[in-house]
Backbone as a chain_set.jsonl record, in Angstrom:
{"seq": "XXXXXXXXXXXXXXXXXXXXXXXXXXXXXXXXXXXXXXXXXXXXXXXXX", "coords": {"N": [[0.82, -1.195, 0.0], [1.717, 1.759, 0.606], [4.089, 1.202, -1.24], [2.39, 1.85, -3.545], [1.017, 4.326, -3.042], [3.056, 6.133, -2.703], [4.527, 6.072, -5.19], [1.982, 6.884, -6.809], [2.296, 9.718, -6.079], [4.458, 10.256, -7.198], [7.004, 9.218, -6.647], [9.857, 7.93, -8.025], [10.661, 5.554, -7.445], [10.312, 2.482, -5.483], [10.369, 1.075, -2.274], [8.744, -0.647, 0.28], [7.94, -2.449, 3.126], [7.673, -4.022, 6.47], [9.933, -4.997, 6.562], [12.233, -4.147, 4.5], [15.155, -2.746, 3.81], [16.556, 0.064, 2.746], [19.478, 0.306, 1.935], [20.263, -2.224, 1.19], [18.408, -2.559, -1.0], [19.646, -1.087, -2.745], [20.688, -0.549, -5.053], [18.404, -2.22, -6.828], [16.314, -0.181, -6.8], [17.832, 2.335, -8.094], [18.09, 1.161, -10.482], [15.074, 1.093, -11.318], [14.604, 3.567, -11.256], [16.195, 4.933, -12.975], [15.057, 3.641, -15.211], [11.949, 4.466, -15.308], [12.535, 7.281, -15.304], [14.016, 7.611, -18.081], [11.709, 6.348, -19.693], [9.86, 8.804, -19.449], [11.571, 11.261, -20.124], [12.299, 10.432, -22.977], [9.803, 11.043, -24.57], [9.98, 13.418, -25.018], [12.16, 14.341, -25.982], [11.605, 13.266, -28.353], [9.603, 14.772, -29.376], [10.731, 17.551, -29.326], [12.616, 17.048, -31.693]], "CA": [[0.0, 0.0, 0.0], [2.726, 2.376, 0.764], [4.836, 1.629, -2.582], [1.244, 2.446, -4.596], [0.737, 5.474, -2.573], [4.591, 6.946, -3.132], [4.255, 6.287, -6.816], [1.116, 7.748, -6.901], [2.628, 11.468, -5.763], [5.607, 10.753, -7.885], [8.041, 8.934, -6.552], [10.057, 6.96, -8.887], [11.475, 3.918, -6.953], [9.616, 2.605, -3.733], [10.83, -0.467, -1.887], [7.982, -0.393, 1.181], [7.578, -3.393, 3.457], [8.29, -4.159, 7.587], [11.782, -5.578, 7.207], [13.074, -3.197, 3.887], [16.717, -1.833, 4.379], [16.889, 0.827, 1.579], [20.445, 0.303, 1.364], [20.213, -3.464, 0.372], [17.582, -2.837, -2.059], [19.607, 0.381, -3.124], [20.695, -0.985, -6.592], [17.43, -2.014, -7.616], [15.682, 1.238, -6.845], [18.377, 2.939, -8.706], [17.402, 0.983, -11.842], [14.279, 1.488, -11.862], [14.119, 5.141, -10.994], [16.486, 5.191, -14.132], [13.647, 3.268, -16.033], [11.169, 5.282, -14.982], [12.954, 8.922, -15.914], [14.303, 7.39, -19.133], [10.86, 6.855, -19.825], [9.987, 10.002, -19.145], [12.36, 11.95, -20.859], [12.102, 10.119, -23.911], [8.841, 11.779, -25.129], [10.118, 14.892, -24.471], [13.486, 14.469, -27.071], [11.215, 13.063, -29.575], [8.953, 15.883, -29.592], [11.801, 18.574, -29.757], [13.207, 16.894, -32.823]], "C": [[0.864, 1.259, 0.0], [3.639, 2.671, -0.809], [3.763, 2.123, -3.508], [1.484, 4.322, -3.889], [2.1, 6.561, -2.862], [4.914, 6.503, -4.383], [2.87, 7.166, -7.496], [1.609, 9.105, -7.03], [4.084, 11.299, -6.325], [7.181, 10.363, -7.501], [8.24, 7.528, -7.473], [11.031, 5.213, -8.59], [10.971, 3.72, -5.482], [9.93, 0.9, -3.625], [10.393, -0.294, -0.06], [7.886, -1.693, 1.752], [8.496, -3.057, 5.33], [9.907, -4.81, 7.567], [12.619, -5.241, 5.82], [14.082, -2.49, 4.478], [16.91, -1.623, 3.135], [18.443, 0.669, 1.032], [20.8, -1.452, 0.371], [19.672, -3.894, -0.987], [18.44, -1.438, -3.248], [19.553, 0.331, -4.661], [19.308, -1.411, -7.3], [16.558, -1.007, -7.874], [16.354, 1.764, -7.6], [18.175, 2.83, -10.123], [16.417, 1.574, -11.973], [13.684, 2.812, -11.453], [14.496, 5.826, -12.13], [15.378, 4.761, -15.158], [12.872, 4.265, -16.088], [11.393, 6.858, -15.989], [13.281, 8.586, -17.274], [12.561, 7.467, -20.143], [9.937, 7.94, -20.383], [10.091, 10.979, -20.108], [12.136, 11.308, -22.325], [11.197, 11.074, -25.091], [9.113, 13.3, -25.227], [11.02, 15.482, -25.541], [12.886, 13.976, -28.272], [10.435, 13.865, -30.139], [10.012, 17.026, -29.594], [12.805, 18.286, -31.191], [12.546, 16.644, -33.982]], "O": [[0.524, 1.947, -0.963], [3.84, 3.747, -1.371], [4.188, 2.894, -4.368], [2.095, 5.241, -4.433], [1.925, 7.726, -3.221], [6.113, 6.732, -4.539], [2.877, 7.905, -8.481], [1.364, 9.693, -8.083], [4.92, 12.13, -5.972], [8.214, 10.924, -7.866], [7.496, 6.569, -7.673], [11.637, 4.332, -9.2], [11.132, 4.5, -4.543], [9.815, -0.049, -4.4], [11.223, 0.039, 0.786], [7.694, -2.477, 0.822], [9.445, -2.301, 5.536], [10.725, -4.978, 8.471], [13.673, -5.868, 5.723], [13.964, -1.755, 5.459], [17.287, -2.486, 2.342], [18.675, 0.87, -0.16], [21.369, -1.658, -0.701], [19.98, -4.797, -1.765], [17.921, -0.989, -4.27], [18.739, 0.902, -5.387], [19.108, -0.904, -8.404], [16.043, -0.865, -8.983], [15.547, 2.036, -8.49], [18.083, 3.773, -10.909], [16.449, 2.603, -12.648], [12.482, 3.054, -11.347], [13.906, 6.815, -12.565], [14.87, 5.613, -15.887], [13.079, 5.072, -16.994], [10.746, 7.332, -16.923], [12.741, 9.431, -17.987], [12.279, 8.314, -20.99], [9.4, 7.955, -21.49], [9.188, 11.482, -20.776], [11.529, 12.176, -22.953], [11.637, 11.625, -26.1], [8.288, 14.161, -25.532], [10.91, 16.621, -25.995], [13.517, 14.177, -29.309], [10.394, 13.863, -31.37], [9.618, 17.563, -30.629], [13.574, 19.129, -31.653], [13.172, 16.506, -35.033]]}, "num_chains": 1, "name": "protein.A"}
C-alpha cells in the first residue's frame, strides 16, 4: 500500500515493506528510478526533434 501510494505522488522507486533496508535494495531502486525517468524523458526528445 505504501509503494502504490509513493508512486502515486511521484516517486520513482519505492521499496515499502516491515523488514526493507533501503540500502540493500539500493541498486534495484536505482534501476528502476532510471527506467522510470528514461521513460519520461524520452517523449520529451522526440517531440523537440
Amino acid at each position: 500500500e505504501h509503494s502504490k501510494t509513493a508512486e502515486e505522488i511521484g516517486f520513482a522507486g519505492v521499496m515499502a515493506g516491515p523488514l526493507v533496508r533501503s540500502s540493500y535494495r539500493a541498486g534495484r531502486l536505482y534501476a528502476q528510478a532510471k527506467e522510470i525517468r528514461t521513460k519520461l524523458i524520452s517523449p520529451v526528445r522526440e517531440a523537440s526533434q
